[in-house]
Amino acid sequence: MSNAVQTHSNDTFKKRVFSGIQPSGGLTLGNYLGAVKRFVQMQQEDYETIYCMVDLHAITTWQDPKKLKHNTRELAAFFIASGIDPDKSILFNQSGVSAHVELGWVFNCVARMGWMKRMTQFKDKAGKNAENASLGLFGYPALMAADILVYHATHVPVGDDQKQHLELTRDIAAKFNHDFGVDFFPMIEPVIGGPAARVMSLRDGSKKMSKSDPSDLSRINMGDDADTIAQKFRKAKTDPDALPSEEVGLEGRAEAKNLISIYAALGDQGVSDILSDVGGKQFSEFKPMLVERAVEKLSPISQEMARLMEDTSEIDRVLAKGVEKATAIAIPVLKETYEIVGILQP
Ligand code: AQP
C-alpha cells in the first residue's frame, strides 16, 4: 500500500445502505415496521445493501451466553423471512468482521466524552445507576459509527429512536475528516420516517414499543400467533371517541394515532388515506380490521422463521458467506483509515 492518503469527494461514494439489529432476544412489530420492512424496500431499490446482527452491541447489556447464539440465528431467520435475500444483500453478524471493533477503537479516540454523555439512549438504558453501566454501553454510539462507516455506507434506515446516534455518526465522520485533513468518511443520510418510524406501546401511547417492556401486552412479538395478536390488539389502550377523518383529529390521541399508524404501515398506505376510510368508526369496528391485517402480514413471517430455525445450517451458511463479503469491503477501508492516522502496517 502506498503512503499517499486517498481522499474522496462526497458524491463519489457508492449508494450503500447499512443497518443492524441487536440479537438481544425478542423481536417486535416495532423492529419490523420501523426497520426491517424498510430494509427490504431498500434492497429492491438502487442501493447495495448490508444488514448486520450486531451481537457485540447486544453484550453491552447482559446476555445469557446460552441464548445469544440462538437469538442471533433467530434474528437472521427474521431478516430472511421478512424478505431479505442473501443473494441481493450482505447478511452477517458483526463479530465475524473484526474491522468493526478496530475502527470502533479509532472512533473512541475521535469522539468526545461530552458528546457521549448527551446520548439519551445511554441515559434511558443505564437508568438511575449510570455508574454501574458497562463501558461498552457508554461507547455504543462510537462502535455504531464504525459499523456504518467501515463500509463507507451512505444511507442508514432506522427507527426514530436511533436519530441521535446517527447525528453522532456524522459528527465523528466530520471530526475525523477535519482532524486529518481528508474527505474520507461520507456524511451519512439517515433514512427515518413514514407512519411507523416510532411504533408505540399498546398499553401506553407515550412509550416506544420495546422488547424489554415488562408487560407482554405492550407489544406484538414477531412469533405471536393469530389468537395472541387478536387478544393484544383487543386489549390495546384506546379512548372513548370515534376515529377522526383527518390527521389533525389524532392530535392529543397518542393511542389512536399509534393503532392507525400501525394499520397504515402494515398496508403500505398513508395515515390520511386510512382516515378517509375509517373516520367515524368506533375502535370496536376498527380493531378487528387491524387484527386481520396484522395476522395476514405477520403470520407468513412467523411461519417461515419457524421453518428456518428447524435446521439452522442454512442460516449458518448464509452468515458465513455474508462475513466473507462484508470483510472484503471493510478491510480496505480500515487499512486506509490506519494509513491516514499514521499507524504502521508492516
Ligand atoms: N418501537 C419501535 N418503533 C420503530 N422502530 C423501532 N426499532 C426498535 N423499536 C422500534 C428499530 O429497530 C431497529 C433495531 O433496534 P435495536 O436492535 O437497537 O433494538 P432496540 O431499539 O434496542 O429494540 P428495543 O425493543 O427497544 O430493545 P430494548 O427494549 O432493549 O431497548 C432500530 O432501527 C430501531 O430504531
Coordinates of C-alpha atoms and ligand atoms in Angstrom, one line a residue:
M1 CA 0.0 0.0 0.0
S2 CA 1.3 3.4 -0.9
N3 CA 1.8 6.1 1.8
A4 CA -0.4 8.5 -0.1
V5 CA -3.6 9.3 1.7
Q6 CA -6.6 8.7 -0.6
T7 CA -9.5 11.1 -0.4
H8 CA -13.0 11.1 -1.8
S9 CA -15.4 13.7 -2.9
N10 CA -18.8 13.2 -1.2
D11 CA -20.6 12.5 -4.5
T12 CA -18.2 9.7 -5.4
F13 CA -19.4 7.4 -2.7
K14 CA -21.4 4.4 -3.9
K15 CA -25.0 4.4 -2.8
R16 CA -24.7 1.9 0.0
V17 CA -27.1 1.0 2.8
F18 CA -26.0 -0.3 6.2
S19 CA -28.2 -1.1 9.2
G20 CA -28.3 -3.5 12.1
I21 CA -30.4 -5.0 14.8
Q22 CA -29.2 -6.4 18.2
P23 CA -29.8 -10.1 18.8
S24 CA -30.9 -9.4 22.3
G25 CA -33.8 -11.8 22.2
G26 CA -37.4 -11.0 21.3
L27 CA -38.3 -9.2 18.1
T28 CA -41.3 -6.8 18.0
L29 CA -43.6 -5.3 15.5
G30 CA -41.5 -2.1 16.1
N31 CA -38.4 -3.8 14.8
Y32 CA -40.4 -5.0 11.7
L33 CA -42.2 -1.8 10.8
G34 CA -39.5 0.7 12.0
A35 CA -36.6 -1.2 10.5
V36 CA -36.7 -4.5 8.6
K37 CA -39.7 -3.6 6.3
R38 CA -37.7 -0.6 5.1
F39 CA -34.5 -2.7 4.7
V40 CA -36.5 -5.0 2.3
Q41 CA -37.7 -2.0 0.3
M42 CA -34.2 -0.5 0.0
Q43 CA -32.9 -3.9 -1.2
Q44 CA -35.3 -3.6 -4.1
E45 CA -34.0 -0.1 -4.9
D46 CA -30.8 1.3 -6.4
Y47 CA -28.6 0.5 -3.4
E48 CA -26.0 -2.0 -2.3
T49 CA -27.5 -3.3 1.0
I50 CA -25.6 -4.6 4.1
Y51 CA -27.5 -5.8 7.1
C52 CA -26.0 -6.9 10.3
M53 CA -26.8 -8.8 13.5
V54 CA -25.0 -6.5 15.9
D55 CA -24.0 -9.1 18.5
L56 CA -21.2 -7.0 20.0
H57 CA -23.7 -4.3 20.7
A58 CA -26.0 -6.8 22.3
I59 CA -23.5 -7.7 25.0
T60 CA -23.3 -4.0 26.2
T61 CA -26.1 -5.2 28.4
W62 CA -26.2 -8.7 30.0
Q63 CA -27.0 -11.5 27.5
D64 CA -27.3 -15.1 28.6
P65 CA -24.5 -17.0 26.9
K66 CA -26.8 -20.0 26.4
K67 CA -29.2 -17.9 24.4
L68 CA -27.1 -15.5 22.4
K69 CA -26.3 -17.8 19.5
H70 CA -29.9 -18.9 19.3
N71 CA -31.0 -15.3 19.3
T72 CA -28.5 -14.4 16.6
R73 CA -29.8 -17.2 14.3
E74 CA -33.4 -16.3 15.1
L75 CA -32.7 -12.7 14.1
A76 CA -31.1 -13.9 10.8
A77 CA -34.3 -16.0 10.3
F78 CA -36.4 -12.9 10.9
F79 CA -34.4 -10.9 8.3
I80 CA -34.7 -13.7 5.7
A81 CA -38.4 -14.5 6.4
S82 CA -39.2 -10.8 6.1
G83 CA -37.7 -10.7 2.6
I84 CA -34.0 -10.0 2.9
D85 CA -32.5 -12.0 0.1
P86 CA -28.9 -13.1 0.9
D87 CA -28.1 -13.1 -2.8
K88 CA -29.0 -9.4 -3.0
S89 CA -28.0 -8.2 0.4
I90 CA -25.0 -8.9 2.6
L91 CA -26.3 -10.5 5.8
F92 CA -23.9 -11.3 8.6
N93 CA -23.1 -11.0 12.3
Q94 CA -20.9 -8.1 13.5
S95 CA -18.4 -10.1 15.5
G96 CA -17.4 -12.0 12.3
V97 CA -15.8 -8.9 10.8
S98 CA -13.3 -7.6 13.4
A99 CA -12.7 -4.4 11.4
H100 CA -15.8 -3.0 13.1
V101 CA -14.1 -3.2 16.5
E102 CA -10.8 -1.9 15.1
L103 CA -12.4 1.2 13.5
G104 CA -14.6 1.5 16.6
W105 CA -11.4 2.0 18.7
V106 CA -10.2 4.7 16.3
F107 CA -13.6 6.4 16.7
N108 CA -13.3 6.1 20.5
C109 CA -10.3 8.3 20.1
V110 CA -12.2 10.7 17.9
A111 CA -15.5 11.0 19.7
R112 CA -15.6 13.3 22.8
M113 CA -16.8 12.3 26.3
G114 CA -19.2 15.3 26.2
W115 CA -20.9 14.0 23.0
M116 CA -21.4 10.6 24.5
K117 CA -22.8 12.0 27.8
R118 CA -25.6 13.6 25.8
M119 CA -26.9 10.3 24.3
T120 CA -30.5 9.8 25.5
Q121 CA -30.4 6.0 24.8
F122 CA -27.5 5.7 27.3
K123 CA -29.4 7.6 29.9
D124 CA -32.6 5.5 29.3
K125 CA -30.8 2.2 29.3
A126 CA -28.4 3.0 32.2
G127 CA -31.2 4.4 34.2
K128 CA -30.5 5.8 37.7
N129 CA -27.5 3.6 38.1
A130 CA -25.2 5.0 35.4
E131 CA -22.0 4.4 37.4
N132 CA -22.8 0.7 37.2
A133 CA -23.5 0.6 33.4
S134 CA -20.9 -1.1 31.2
L135 CA -18.3 1.0 29.4
G136 CA -19.5 -0.7 26.3
L137 CA -23.0 0.8 26.7
F138 CA -21.4 4.2 27.1
G139 CA -19.3 3.8 24.0
Y140 CA -22.0 2.1 21.9
P141 CA -22.5 5.0 19.5
A142 CA -18.8 5.0 18.5
L143 CA -19.0 1.4 17.6
M144 CA -22.2 2.0 15.8
A145 CA -20.5 4.8 13.8
A146 CA -17.8 2.2 12.9
D147 CA -20.4 -0.4 11.9
I148 CA -21.7 2.1 9.3
L149 CA -18.5 3.9 8.2
V150 CA -16.3 0.8 7.8
Y151 CA -18.5 0.2 4.7
H152 CA -18.5 3.8 3.6
A153 CA -22.3 3.4 3.8
T154 CA -24.2 6.5 2.7
H155 CA -27.8 5.7 3.8
V156 CA -28.9 4.2 7.2
P157 CA -32.5 3.2 7.6
V158 CA -33.5 3.1 11.3
G159 CA -36.4 3.8 13.7
D160 CA -36.8 7.3 15.1
D161 CA -35.1 6.3 18.4
Q162 CA -31.7 6.0 16.6
K163 CA -31.7 9.5 15.2
Q164 CA -29.4 10.9 17.8
H165 CA -26.9 8.1 17.2
L166 CA -26.8 8.9 13.5
E167 CA -26.2 12.5 14.2
L168 CA -23.2 11.4 16.3
T169 CA -22.0 9.2 13.4
R170 CA -22.0 12.3 11.2
D171 CA -20.1 14.3 13.9
I172 CA -17.5 11.5 14.2
A173 CA -17.0 11.4 10.4
A174 CA -16.8 15.2 10.2
K175 CA -14.2 15.4 13.0
F176 CA -12.1 12.6 11.6
N177 CA -12.1 14.2 8.2
H178 CA -11.3 17.6 9.7
D179 CA -8.6 16.4 12.1
F180 CA -6.7 14.5 9.4
G181 CA -7.5 17.0 6.6
V182 CA -9.2 14.4 4.4
D183 CA -12.6 13.8 2.8
F184 CA -12.5 10.1 3.6
F185 CA -15.7 9.2 5.5
P186 CA -19.1 10.1 3.9
M187 CA -21.8 12.2 5.6
I188 CA -24.4 9.6 6.0
E189 CA -28.1 10.2 5.3
P190 CA -30.5 8.9 8.0
V191 CA -33.5 7.2 6.4
I192 CA -36.2 7.7 9.0
G193 CA -39.9 8.3 8.5
G194 CA -43.2 7.0 7.4
P195 CA -46.1 6.1 9.7
A196 CA -44.1 3.5 11.7
A197 CA -40.9 5.5 12.5
R198 CA -41.8 5.1 16.1
V199 CA -44.2 2.3 17.0
M200 CA -45.6 2.9 20.5
S201 CA -46.5 0.6 23.3
L202 CA -50.1 -0.9 23.1
R203 CA -50.5 -0.1 26.8
D204 CA -49.1 3.5 26.8
G205 CA -49.0 5.6 23.7
S206 CA -46.2 7.8 25.1
K207 CA -43.7 4.9 25.3
K208 CA -41.8 3.1 22.5
M209 CA -42.9 -0.5 21.8
S210 CA -39.9 -2.3 23.2
K211 CA -38.8 -5.9 23.8
S212 CA -37.7 -5.0 27.3
D213 CA -41.1 -3.6 28.5
P214 CA -42.2 -5.8 31.4
S215 CA -45.7 -6.1 30.0
D216 CA -46.0 -8.6 27.1
L217 CA -49.4 -6.9 26.3
S218 CA -47.5 -3.8 25.4
R219 CA -46.0 -5.3 22.2
I220 CA -46.7 -7.7 19.3
N221 CA -43.8 -10.2 19.2
M222 CA -42.8 -11.5 15.8
G223 CA -43.6 -15.1 17.0
D224 CA -47.1 -14.3 18.4
D225 CA -49.8 -16.5 16.9
A226 CA -53.1 -15.1 15.5
D227 CA -55.0 -15.5 18.8
T228 CA -52.3 -13.7 20.7
I229 CA -52.2 -10.9 18.2
A230 CA -56.0 -10.6 18.4
Q231 CA -56.0 -10.6 22.2
K232 CA -53.3 -7.9 22.4
F233 CA -55.0 -5.6 19.9
R234 CA -58.4 -6.2 21.7
K235 CA -56.8 -5.1 25.0
A236 CA -54.8 -2.2 23.4
K237 CA -55.5 1.0 25.2
T238 CA -57.7 3.5 23.3
D239 CA -60.0 6.4 24.1
P240 CA -63.8 6.6 24.0
D241 CA -64.1 8.7 20.9
A242 CA -64.8 7.6 17.3
L243 CA -61.9 7.8 14.8
P244 CA -61.4 11.1 13.1
S245 CA -61.5 11.6 9.3
E246 CA -58.4 13.8 9.2
E247 CA -54.9 13.6 10.7
V248 CA -55.4 16.7 12.7
G249 CA -58.1 14.8 14.7
L250 CA -55.4 12.5 16.0
E251 CA -53.6 15.2 17.9
G252 CA -53.5 14.5 21.6
R253 CA -54.7 10.9 21.0
A254 CA -51.5 9.0 21.1
E255 CA -53.0 5.5 21.3
A256 CA -55.4 6.1 18.5
K257 CA -52.6 7.6 16.4
N258 CA -50.4 4.5 17.1
L259 CA -53.1 2.0 16.0
I260 CA -53.9 3.9 12.9
S261 CA -50.2 4.2 12.1
I262 CA -49.6 0.5 12.5
Y263 CA -52.5 -0.3 10.3
A264 CA -51.2 2.2 7.6
A265 CA -47.7 0.9 7.8
L266 CA -48.8 -2.8 7.5
G267 CA -50.7 -2.0 4.4
D268 CA -48.1 0.4 2.9
Q269 CA -50.7 3.2 3.0
G270 CA -50.6 6.8 4.3
V271 CA -52.4 7.7 7.5
S272 CA -54.6 10.3 5.8
D273 CA -55.8 7.7 3.2
I274 CA -56.7 5.3 6.1
L275 CA -58.6 8.0 8.0
S276 CA -60.7 9.0 5.0
D277 CA -61.9 5.3 5.0
V278 CA -62.3 4.6 8.7
G279 CA -63.2 8.1 10.0
G280 CA -66.3 7.9 12.2
K281 CA -65.8 4.2 13.1
Q282 CA -65.5 3.2 16.8
F283 CA -62.5 1.2 17.9
S284 CA -64.8 -1.9 18.3
E285 CA -65.1 -1.8 14.5
F286 CA -61.6 -0.8 13.7
K287 CA -59.7 -3.2 15.9
P288 CA -60.9 -6.4 14.0
M289 CA -59.7 -4.8 10.8
L290 CA -56.3 -4.2 12.4
V291 CA -56.1 -7.7 13.7
E292 CA -56.9 -9.1 10.2
R293 CA -54.3 -7.1 8.5
A294 CA -51.6 -7.8 11.2
V295 CA -52.3 -11.6 11.1
E296 CA -52.2 -11.6 7.3
K297 CA -48.9 -9.8 7.2
L298 CA -47.1 -11.3 10.2
S299 CA -48.2 -15.0 10.1
P300 CA -46.2 -15.9 7.0
I301 CA -43.1 -14.3 8.5
S302 CA -43.5 -16.3 11.8
Q303 CA -44.1 -19.5 9.9
E304 CA -41.0 -19.0 7.7
M305 CA -38.9 -18.1 10.7
A306 CA -40.0 -21.3 12.4
R307 CA -39.1 -23.3 9.3
L308 CA -35.7 -21.8 9.0
M309 CA -35.0 -22.5 12.7
E310 CA -35.7 -26.2 12.3
D311 CA -32.4 -26.7 10.6
T312 CA -30.0 -23.8 11.2
S313 CA -27.3 -25.0 8.9
E314 CA -28.8 -22.9 6.1
I315 CA -28.6 -19.8 8.3
D316 CA -25.0 -20.5 9.3
R317 CA -24.1 -20.9 5.6
V318 CA -25.7 -17.5 4.8
L319 CA -23.9 -15.8 7.6
A320 CA -20.5 -17.3 6.8
K321 CA -20.9 -16.1 3.2
G322 CA -22.0 -12.7 4.5
V323 CA -18.9 -12.4 6.7
E324 CA -16.7 -13.1 3.7
K325 CA -18.4 -10.5 1.5
A326 CA -18.5 -7.8 4.3
T327 CA -14.8 -8.4 5.1
A328 CA -13.9 -7.8 1.5
I329 CA -15.4 -4.3 1.7
A330 CA -14.4 -3.4 5.3
I331 CA -10.7 -4.3 5.3
P332 CA -9.6 -1.8 2.6
V333 CA -11.5 1.0 4.4
L334 CA -9.8 0.0 7.7
K335 CA -6.3 -0.1 6.1
E336 CA -6.9 3.2 4.5
T337 CA -8.0 4.6 7.9
Y338 CA -4.8 3.3 9.6
E339 CA -2.8 4.9 6.8
I340 CA -4.5 8.3 7.3
V341 CA -3.9 8.0 11.1
G342 CA -0.3 7.1 10.6
I343 CA -0.5 3.6 12.0
L344 CA 2.4 1.4 10.9
Q345 CA 1.2 -1.6 8.9
P346 CA 4.3 -3.7 8.2
Ligands
AQP1 N1 -40.9 0.8 18.6 C1 -40.1 0.9 17.5 N2 -40.6 1.7 16.5 C2 -39.8 1.9 15.4 N3 -38.6 1.3 15.2 C3 -38.1 0.6 16.2 N4 -36.9 -0.1 16.4 C4 -36.9 -0.7 17.6 N5 -38.1 -0.5 18.2 C5 -38.8 0.3 17.4 C6 -35.9 -0.1 15.4 O1 -35.4 -1.4 15.2 C7 -34.0 -1.4 14.9 C8 -33.3 -2.3 15.8 O2 -33.2 -1.8 17.1 P1 -32.2 -2.3 18.2 O3 -31.5 -3.5 17.8 O4 -31.4 -1.2 18.7 O5 -33.3 -2.7 19.2 P2 -33.8 -1.8 20.3 O6 -34.1 -0.4 19.8 O7 -32.9 -2.0 21.4 O8 -35.2 -2.6 20.5 P3 -36.0 -2.5 21.7 O9 -37.1 -3.4 21.5 O10 -36.3 -1.1 22.0 O11 -35.0 -3.0 22.8 P4 -34.8 -2.6 24.2 O12 -36.1 -2.8 24.9 O13 -33.6 -3.4 24.7 O14 -34.4 -1.1 24.2 C9 -33.6 0.1 15.1 O15 -33.5 0.7 13.8 C10 -34.7 0.7 15.9 O16 -34.8 2.1 15.6

